[in-house]
Amino acid sequence: MSTASIDRQTIEAMVRNALRQSASPAPRTRSGNPPGWVNGKPNLRVSISARHVHLTDEHVEILFGPGAKLEPEKDLYQDGFYAAKQTVMVVGPRRRMLPSVRVLGPTRPASQVELAFTDSISLGIDAPVRHSGKIDGTPGCVLVGPVGSVQLHQGVIRAARHVHLNDADAEFYGVQNGDMMQLKIVSHECTTIFDDVLVRQDSAAKLEVHIDTDEGNACHLDAASEVQLLKISSGCACKH
Amino acid sequence: MSTASIDRQTIEAMVRNALRQSASPAPRTRSGNPPGWVNGKPNLRVSISARHVHLTDEHVEILFGPGAKLEPEKDLYQDGFYAAKQTVMVVGPRRRMLPSVRVLGPTRPASQVELAFTDSISLGIDAPVRHSGKIDGTPGCVLVGPVGSVQLHQGVIRAARHVHLNDADAEFYGVQNGDMMQLKIVSHECTTIFDDVLVRQDSAAKLEVHIDTDEGNACHLDAASEVQLLKISSGCACKH
């Protein structure tokens, strides 16, 4: 398993978005499309978030040099967010490391490392499942860039499943910010239902579920024949 | 990610068995315990099968030398099966490889490589989800041992989820060989329901679900608070 191949996979996974039509009820007519809607209805996208790093402005300058800024390389589906050209090395205890982890922009008030469970095992870090930004008491690590390094005292998490959606999406599904939903991925021989999908509502968001690489691999998302996002109280995804 | 750490993880995962009590109906009284039963009822075990290799007698001799036999290192939960002392290197196209993949015994009529999806990505092999032994038309690879190497023309699969159970277990759950069941893993922030769990009934089997490392990581099995094995027609696992 070469360093080069790991990094390419990371980048490939980062930009891979499994776009599928939702198995949604009949479309409603609306005047104008909310963000992400297609033909008058939500357009469910399920994306795999590969391991990545968020940085503060200060840490960007320490890692990449005085005056350095994140440089967008590829836009993410959510408007205003991007995969940066920059990568960092993430070093865990016992000097295990991931050599090249992509930085996502824009910068944030706190730096944060989001790993799949597989990544955290290989790093030797017991990363807890947390929602983005909820990093109190989480483990730290060392980030190494071409110019300098940063000791994070906390911020290494396994990002919990969540769905970004806007107000029209929320109304469509009958959910609100903070609710939990269910995601069903129908795949040959490995259909999987993910509970605990947190609703993150924002008026500018486009409907998109984020799962990590372990979850995407467990259900073979790339080969999925159908994806369904379900309000939990509206019945289960199991068709019983 | 060092070679040494990958191999240790493999071995750790191979021998890790998350033993939990099933959320089963009230126990039935029985005279004598069927294999694996505890206190007169099935004792549900969910195990993560890390990547591994099955070999023919002929391939054992090619890889490890004339007259070589598999040497048991650790018994698996299913009686008569073991992790061998031997490991092989698995080489994919473009010379990507996994340096040390454990061989499981006893030997079989056909050699077979069982990978998680993550492994197959790192090897560059598009391994289909198959049940053990169903290898017609699957990709091959090269196995390298200390003495020789073998070109497998087929046999690389991602092992599909399944549950080993005996006749008493089958009666208890109301299922039979070839049925599909559902496995629910309750974990903080990442509860997951796996469909497509194939029933593999054998009179000598002990009740045990096998999932792969991706699936185990997706639901954080090691931290699970509850596991449930459900007959699909008996209702879903979602408590709706």
PDB file of N, CA and C in Angstrom, chain B residues 134-198:
ATOM      1  N   LYS B 134     -18.621 -18.804  -3.847  1.00  0.00           N
ATOM      2  CA  LYS B 134     -19.264 -18.386  -5.110  1.00  0.00           C
ATOM      3  C   LYS B 134     -18.310 -17.474  -5.871  1.00  0.00           C
ATOM      4  N   ILE B 135     -17.291 -18.072  -6.469  1.00  0.00           N
ATOM      5  CA  ILE B 135     -16.215 -17.247  -7.019  1.00  0.00           C
ATOM      6  C   ILE B 135     -16.162 -17.249  -8.539  1.00  0.00           C
ATOM      7  N   ASP B 136     -17.119 -17.901  -9.188  1.00  0.00           N
ATOM      8  CA  ASP B 136     -17.096 -17.914 -10.659  1.00  0.00           C
ATOM      9  C   ASP B 136     -17.091 -16.497 -11.216  1.00  0.00           C
ATOM     10  N   GLY B 137     -16.130 -16.220 -12.056  1.00  0.00           N
ATOM     11  CA  GLY B 137     -16.095 -14.924 -12.728  1.00  0.00           C
ATOM     12  C   GLY B 137     -15.549 -13.790 -11.890  1.00  0.00           C
ATOM     13  N   THR B 138     -15.056 -14.089 -10.699  1.00  0.00           N
ATOM     14  CA  THR B 138     -14.496 -13.025  -9.863  1.00  0.00           C
ATOM     15  C   THR B 138     -13.051 -12.751 -10.282  1.00  0.00           C
ATOM     16  N   PRO B 139     -12.503 -11.612  -9.877  1.00  0.00           N
ATOM     17  CA  PRO B 139     -11.128 -11.289 -10.284  1.00  0.00           C
ATOM     18  C   PRO B 139     -10.118 -12.203  -9.592  1.00  0.00           C
ATOM     19  N   GLY B 140      -8.950 -12.266 -10.167  1.00  0.00           N
ATOM     20  CA  GLY B 140      -7.850 -13.007  -9.567  1.00  0.00           C
ATOM     21  C   GLY B 140      -6.826 -12.070  -8.950  1.00  0.00           C
ATOM     22  N   CYS B 141      -5.710 -12.639  -8.561  1.00  0.00           N
ATOM     23  CA  CYS B 141      -4.602 -11.874  -7.983  1.00  0.00           C
ATOM     24  C   CYS B 141      -3.403 -12.806  -7.920  1.00  0.00           C
ATOM     25  N   VAL B 142      -2.311 -12.295  -7.421  1.00  0.00           N
ATOM     26  CA  VAL B 142      -1.136 -13.132  -7.193  1.00  0.00           C
ATOM     27  C   VAL B 142      -0.927 -13.274  -5.683  1.00  0.00           C
ATOM     28  N   LEU B 143      -0.714 -14.508  -5.237  1.00  0.00           N
ATOM     29  CA  LEU B 143      -0.360 -14.760  -3.840  1.00  0.00           C
ATOM     30  C   LEU B 143       1.134 -15.080  -3.792  1.00  0.00           C
ATOM     31  N   VAL B 144       1.827 -14.457  -2.858  1.00  0.00           N
ATOM     32  CA  VAL B 144       3.258 -14.698  -2.725  1.00  0.00           C
ATOM     33  C   VAL B 144       3.554 -15.189  -1.317  1.00  0.00           C
ATOM     34  N   GLY B 145       4.181 -16.340  -1.246  1.00  0.00           N
ATOM     35  CA  GLY B 145       4.607 -16.884   0.041  1.00  0.00           C
ATOM     36  C   GLY B 145       6.123 -16.897   0.118  1.00  0.00           C
ATOM     37  N   PRO B 146       6.672 -17.425   1.207  1.00  0.00           N
ATOM     38  CA  PRO B 146       8.128 -17.433   1.383  1.00  0.00           C
ATOM     39  C   PRO B 146       8.851 -18.355   0.401  1.00  0.00           C
ATOM     40  N   VAL B 147       8.129 -19.331  -0.164  1.00  0.00           N
ATOM     41  CA  VAL B 147       8.789 -20.289  -1.055  1.00  0.00           C
ATOM     42  C   VAL B 147       8.379 -20.099  -2.515  1.00  0.00           C
ATOM     43  N   GLY B 148       7.137 -19.778  -2.750  1.00  0.00           N
ATOM     44  CA  GLY B 148       6.676 -19.655  -4.131  1.00  0.00           C
ATOM     45  C   GLY B 148       5.489 -18.723  -4.243  1.00  0.00           C
ATOM     46  N   SER B 149       4.985 -18.618  -5.459  1.00  0.00           N
ATOM     47  CA  SER B 149       3.824 -17.756  -5.690  1.00  0.00           C
ATOM     48  C   SER B 149       2.791 -18.484  -6.535  1.00  0.00           C
ATOM     49  N   VAL B 150       1.560 -18.000  -6.455  1.00  0.00           N
ATOM     50  CA  VAL B 150       0.431 -18.609  -7.155  1.00  0.00           C
ATOM     51  C   VAL B 150      -0.332 -17.513  -7.869  1.00  0.00           C
ATOM     52  N   GLN B 151      -0.647 -17.734  -9.115  1.00  0.00           N
ATOM     53  CA  GLN B 151      -1.545 -16.825  -9.826  1.00  0.00           C
ATOM     54  C   GLN B 151      -2.963 -17.365  -9.690  1.00  0.00           C
ATOM     55  N   LEU B 152      -3.805 -16.658  -8.944  1.00  0.00           N
ATOM     56  CA  LEU B 152      -5.220 -17.046  -8.889  1.00  0.00           C
ATOM     57  C   LEU B 152      -5.938 -16.387 -10.058  1.00  0.00           C
ATOM     58  N   HIS B 153      -6.652 -17.176 -10.840  1.00  0.00           N
ATOM     59  CA  HIS B 153      -7.372 -16.608 -11.969  1.00  0.00           C
ATOM     60  C   HIS B 153      -8.740 -16.087 -11.554  1.00  0.00           C
ATOM     61  N   GLN B 154      -9.193 -16.517 -10.400  1.00  0.00           N
ATOM     62  CA  GLN B 154     -10.411 -15.985  -9.809  1.00  0.00           C
ATOM     63  C   GLN B 154     -10.343 -16.256  -8.316  1.00  0.00           C
ATOM     64  N   GLY B 155     -11.272 -15.658  -7.560  1.00  0.00           N
ATOM     65  CA  GLY B 155     -11.323 -15.970  -6.134  1.00  0.00           C
ATOM     66  C   GLY B 155     -11.211 -14.783  -5.208  1.00  0.00           C
ATOM     67  N   VAL B 156     -11.081 -13.564  -5.777  1.00  0.00           N
ATOM     68  CA  VAL B 156     -11.020 -12.391  -4.904  1.00  0.00           C
ATOM     69  C   VAL B 156     -12.430 -11.832  -4.735  1.00  0.00           C
ATOM     70  N   ILE B 157     -12.913 -11.871  -3.522  1.00  0.00           N
ATOM     71  CA  ILE B 157     -14.285 -11.413  -3.262  1.00  0.00           C
ATOM     72  C   ILE B 157     -14.328 -10.511  -2.039  1.00  0.00           C
ATOM     73  N   ARG B 158     -15.402  -9.779  -1.978  1.00  0.00           N
ATOM     74  CA  ARG B 158     -15.764  -9.135  -0.729  1.00  0.00           C
ATOM     75  C   ARG B 158     -16.822 -10.030  -0.117  1.00  0.00           C
ATOM     76  N   ALA B 159     -16.525 -10.646   1.012  1.00  0.00           N
ATOM     77  CA  ALA B 159     -17.444 -11.624   1.586  1.00  0.00           C
ATOM     78  C   ALA B 159     -18.745 -10.953   2.010  1.00  0.00           C
ATOM     79  N   ALA B 160     -19.850 -11.514   1.558  1.00  0.00           N
ATOM     80  CA  ALA B 160     -21.157 -10.976   1.919  1.00  0.00           C
ATOM     81  C   ALA B 160     -21.491 -11.352   3.361  1.00  0.00           C
ATOM     82  N   ARG B 161     -22.240 -10.480   3.993  1.00  0.00           N
ATOM     83  CA  ARG B 161     -22.691 -10.713   5.378  1.00  0.00           C
ATOM     84  C   ARG B 161     -23.414 -12.042   5.487  1.00  0.00           C
ATOM     85  N   HIS B 162     -23.210 -12.728   6.568  1.00  0.00           N
ATOM     86  CA  HIS B 162     -23.926 -13.988   6.756  1.00  0.00           C
ATOM     87  C   HIS B 162     -23.969 -14.337   8.230  1.00  0.00           C
ATOM     88  N   VAL B 163     -24.849 -15.247   8.550  1.00  0.00           N
ATOM     89  CA  VAL B 163     -24.929 -15.728   9.930  1.00  0.00           C
ATOM     90  C   VAL B 163     -24.827 -17.250   9.923  1.00  0.00           C
ATOM     91  N   HIS B 164     -23.889 -17.761  10.697  1.00  0.00           N
ATOM     92  CA  HIS B 164     -23.783 -19.195  10.920  1.00  0.00           C
ATOM     93  C   HIS B 164     -24.743 -19.565  12.036  1.00  0.00           C
ATOM     94  N   LEU B 165     -25.511 -20.601  11.815  1.00  0.00           N
ATOM     95  CA  LEU B 165     -26.387 -21.057  12.903  1.00  0.00           C
ATOM     96  C   LEU B 165     -26.694 -22.538  12.736  1.00  0.00           C
ATOM     97  N   ASN B 166     -27.083 -23.142  13.833  1.00  0.00           N
ATOM     98  CA  ASN B 166     -27.416 -24.570  13.808  1.00  0.00           C
ATOM     99  C   ASN B 166     -28.927 -24.772  13.773  1.00  0.00           C
ATOM    100  N   ASP B 167     -29.337 -26.018  13.788  1.00  0.00           N
ATOM    101  CA  ASP B 167     -30.754 -26.324  13.611  1.00  0.00           C
ATOM    102  C   ASP B 167     -31.612 -25.727  14.725  1.00  0.00           C
ATOM    103  N   ALA B 168     -31.072 -25.773  15.942  1.00  0.00           N
ATOM    104  CA  ALA B 168     -31.840 -25.223  17.063  1.00  0.00           C
ATOM    105  C   ALA B 168     -31.957 -23.706  16.953  1.00  0.00           C
ATOM    106  N   ASP B 169     -30.870 -23.077  16.520  1.00  0.00           N
ATOM    107  CA  ASP B 169     -30.930 -21.626  16.297  1.00  0.00           C
ATOM    108  C   ASP B 169     -31.965 -21.291  15.218  1.00  0.00           C
ATOM    109  N   ALA B 170     -31.924 -22.078  14.143  1.00  0.00           N
ATOM    110  CA  ALA B 170     -32.849 -21.829  13.032  1.00  0.00           C
ATOM    111  C   ALA B 170     -34.292 -21.933  13.502  1.00  0.00           C
ATOM    112  N   GLU B 171     -34.541 -22.938  14.320  1.00  0.00           N
ATOM    113  CA  GLU B 171     -35.901 -23.109  14.852  1.00  0.00           C
ATOM    114  C   GLU B 171     -36.262 -21.941  15.764  1.00  0.00           C
ATOM    115  N   PHE B 172     -35.306 -21.535  16.577  1.00  0.00           N
ATOM    116  CA  PHE B 172     -35.533 -20.429  17.515  1.00  0.00           C
ATOM    117  C   PHE B 172     -35.938 -19.157  16.770  1.00  0.00           C
ATOM    118  N   TYR B 173     -35.228 -18.867  15.690  1.00  0.00           N
ATOM    119  CA  TYR B 173     -35.498 -17.632  14.950  1.00  0.00           C
ATOM    120  C   TYR B 173     -36.564 -17.811  13.873  1.00  0.00           C
ATOM    121  N   GLY B 174     -36.930 -19.060  13.611  1.00  0.00           N
ATOM    122  CA  GLY B 174     -37.926 -19.301  12.572  1.00  0.00           C
ATOM    123  C   GLY B 174     -37.399 -19.075  11.166  1.00  0.00           C
ATOM    124  N   VAL B 175     -36.166 -19.431  10.961  1.00  0.00           N
ATOM    125  CA  VAL B 175     -35.557 -19.255   9.636  1.00  0.00           C
ATOM    126  C   VAL B 175     -34.978 -20.578   9.164  1.00  0.00           C
ATOM    127  N   GLN B 176     -34.597 -20.605   7.904  1.00  0.00           N
ATOM    128  CA  GLN B 176     -33.934 -21.799   7.379  1.00  0.00           C
ATOM    129  C   GLN B 176     -32.798 -21.393   6.451  1.00  0.00           C
ATOM    130  N   ASN B 177     -31.982 -22.371   6.148  1.00  0.00           N
ATOM    131  CA  ASN B 177     -30.812 -22.132   5.313  1.00  0.00           C
ATOM    132  C   ASN B 177     -31.188 -21.363   4.045  1.00  0.00           C
ATOM    133  N   GLY B 178     -30.440 -20.297   3.746  1.00  0.00           N
ATOM    134  CA  GLY B 178     -30.698 -19.517   2.547  1.00  0.00           C
ATOM    135  C   GLY B 178     -31.586 -18.309   2.765  1.00  0.00           C
ATOM    136  N   ASP B 179     -32.278 -18.241   3.909  1.00  0.00           N
ATOM    137  CA  ASP B 179     -33.081 -17.052   4.213  1.00  0.00           C
ATOM    138  C   ASP B 179     -32.172 -15.841   4.423  1.00  0.00           C
ATOM    139  N   MET B 180     -32.783 -14.677   4.354  1.00  0.00           N
ATOM    140  CA  MET B 180     -32.072 -13.449   4.700  1.00  0.00           C
ATOM    141  C   MET B 180     -32.596 -12.925   6.029  1.00  0.00           C
ATOM    142  N   MET B 181     -31.696 -12.470   6.863  1.00  0.00           N
ATOM    143  CA  MET B 181     -32.079 -11.856   8.129  1.00  0.00           C
ATOM    144  C   MET B 181     -31.542 -10.424   8.177  1.00  0.00           C
ATOM    145  N   GLN B 182     -31.842  -9.767   9.283  1.00  0.00           N
ATOM    146  CA  GLN B 182     -31.444  -8.381   9.458  1.00  0.00           C
ATOM    147  C   GLN B 182     -30.659  -8.279  10.770  1.00  0.00           C
ATOM    148  N   LEU B 183     -29.589  -7.537  10.735  1.00  0.00           N
ATOM    149  CA  LEU B 183     -28.761  -7.339  11.926  1.00  0.00           C
ATOM    150  C   LEU B 183     -28.787  -5.864  12.290  1.00  0.00           C
ATOM    151  N   LYS B 184     -29.200  -5.578  13.520  1.00  0.00           N
ATOM    152  CA  LYS B 184     -29.169  -4.187  13.981  1.00  0.00           C
ATOM    153  C   LYS B 184     -28.081  -4.025  15.027  1.00  0.00           C
ATOM    154  N   ILE B 185     -27.215  -3.049  14.809  1.00  0.00           N
ATOM    155  CA  ILE B 185     -26.152  -2.729  15.760  1.00  0.00           C
ATOM    156  C   ILE B 185     -26.466  -1.350  16.329  1.00  0.00           C
ATOM    157  N   VAL B 186     -26.699  -1.302  17.622  1.00  0.00           N
ATOM    158  CA  VAL B 186     -27.004  -0.026  18.270  1.00  0.00           C
ATOM    159  C   VAL B 186     -25.705   0.550  18.824  1.00  0.00           C
ATOM    160  N   SER B 187     -25.285   1.676  18.244  1.00  0.00           N
ATOM    161  CA  SER B 187     -24.062   2.351  18.678  1.00  0.00           C
ATOM    162  C   SER B 187     -24.342   3.840  18.791  1.00  0.00           C
ATOM    163  N   HIS B 188     -23.663   4.488  19.704  1.00  0.00           N
ATOM    164  CA  HIS B 188     -23.868   5.917  19.909  1.00  0.00           C
ATOM    165  C   HIS B 188     -23.579   6.692  18.622  1.00  0.00           C
ATOM    166  N   GLU B 189     -24.562   7.405  18.122  1.00  0.00           N
ATOM    167  CA  GLU B 189     -24.453   8.264  16.933  1.00  0.00           C
ATOM    168  C   GLU B 189     -24.253   7.492  15.633  1.00  0.00           C
ATOM    169  N   CYS B 190     -24.171   6.171  15.681  1.00  0.00           N
ATOM    170  CA  CYS B 190     -23.965   5.460  14.410  1.00  0.00           C
ATOM    171  C   CYS B 190     -24.659   4.100  14.396  1.00  0.00           C
ATOM    172  N   THR B 191     -25.867   4.060  14.912  1.00  0.00           N
ATOM    173  CA  THR B 191     -26.670   2.846  14.837  1.00  0.00           C
ATOM    174  C   THR B 191     -26.919   2.481  13.377  1.00  0.00           C
ATOM    175  N   THR B 192     -26.770   1.198  13.078  1.00  0.00           N
ATOM    176  CA  THR B 192     -26.825   0.751  11.689  1.00  0.00           C
ATOM    177  C   THR B 192     -27.591  -0.568  11.597  1.00  0.00           C
ATOM    178  N   ILE B 193     -28.380  -0.682  10.548  1.00  0.00           N
ATOM    179  CA  ILE B 193     -29.138  -1.904  10.306  1.00  0.00           C
ATOM    180  C   ILE B 193     -28.634  -2.525   9.009  1.00  0.00           C
ATOM    181  N   PHE B 194     -28.133  -3.744   9.111  1.00  0.00           N
ATOM    182  CA  PHE B 194     -27.626  -4.436   7.941  1.00  0.00           C
ATOM    183  C   PHE B 194     -28.687  -5.402   7.428  1.00  0.00           C
ATOM    184  N   ASP B 195     -29.155  -5.164   6.221  1.00  0.00           N
ATOM    185  CA  ASP B 195     -30.011  -6.130   5.540  1.00  0.00           C
ATOM    186  C   ASP B 195     -29.133  -7.206   4.912  1.00  0.00           C
ATOM    187  N   ASP B 196     -29.774  -8.156   4.250  1.00  0.00           N
ATOM    188  CA  ASP B 196     -29.032  -9.119   3.415  1.00  0.00           C
ATOM    189  C   ASP B 196     -28.068 -10.002   4.208  1.00  0.00           C
ATOM    190  N   VAL B 197     -28.457 -10.358   5.435  1.00  0.00           N
ATOM    191  CA  VAL B 197     -27.630 -11.278   6.218  1.00  0.00           C
ATOM    192  C   VAL B 197     -28.098 -12.710   5.897  1.00  0.00           C
ATOM    193  N   LEU B 198     -27.284 -13.427   5.143  1.00  0.00           N
ATOM    194  CA  LEU B 198     -27.650 -14.758   4.662  1.00  0.00           C
ATOM    195  C   LEU B 198     -27.537 -15.805   5.768  1.00  0.00           C
TER     196      LEU B 198
END
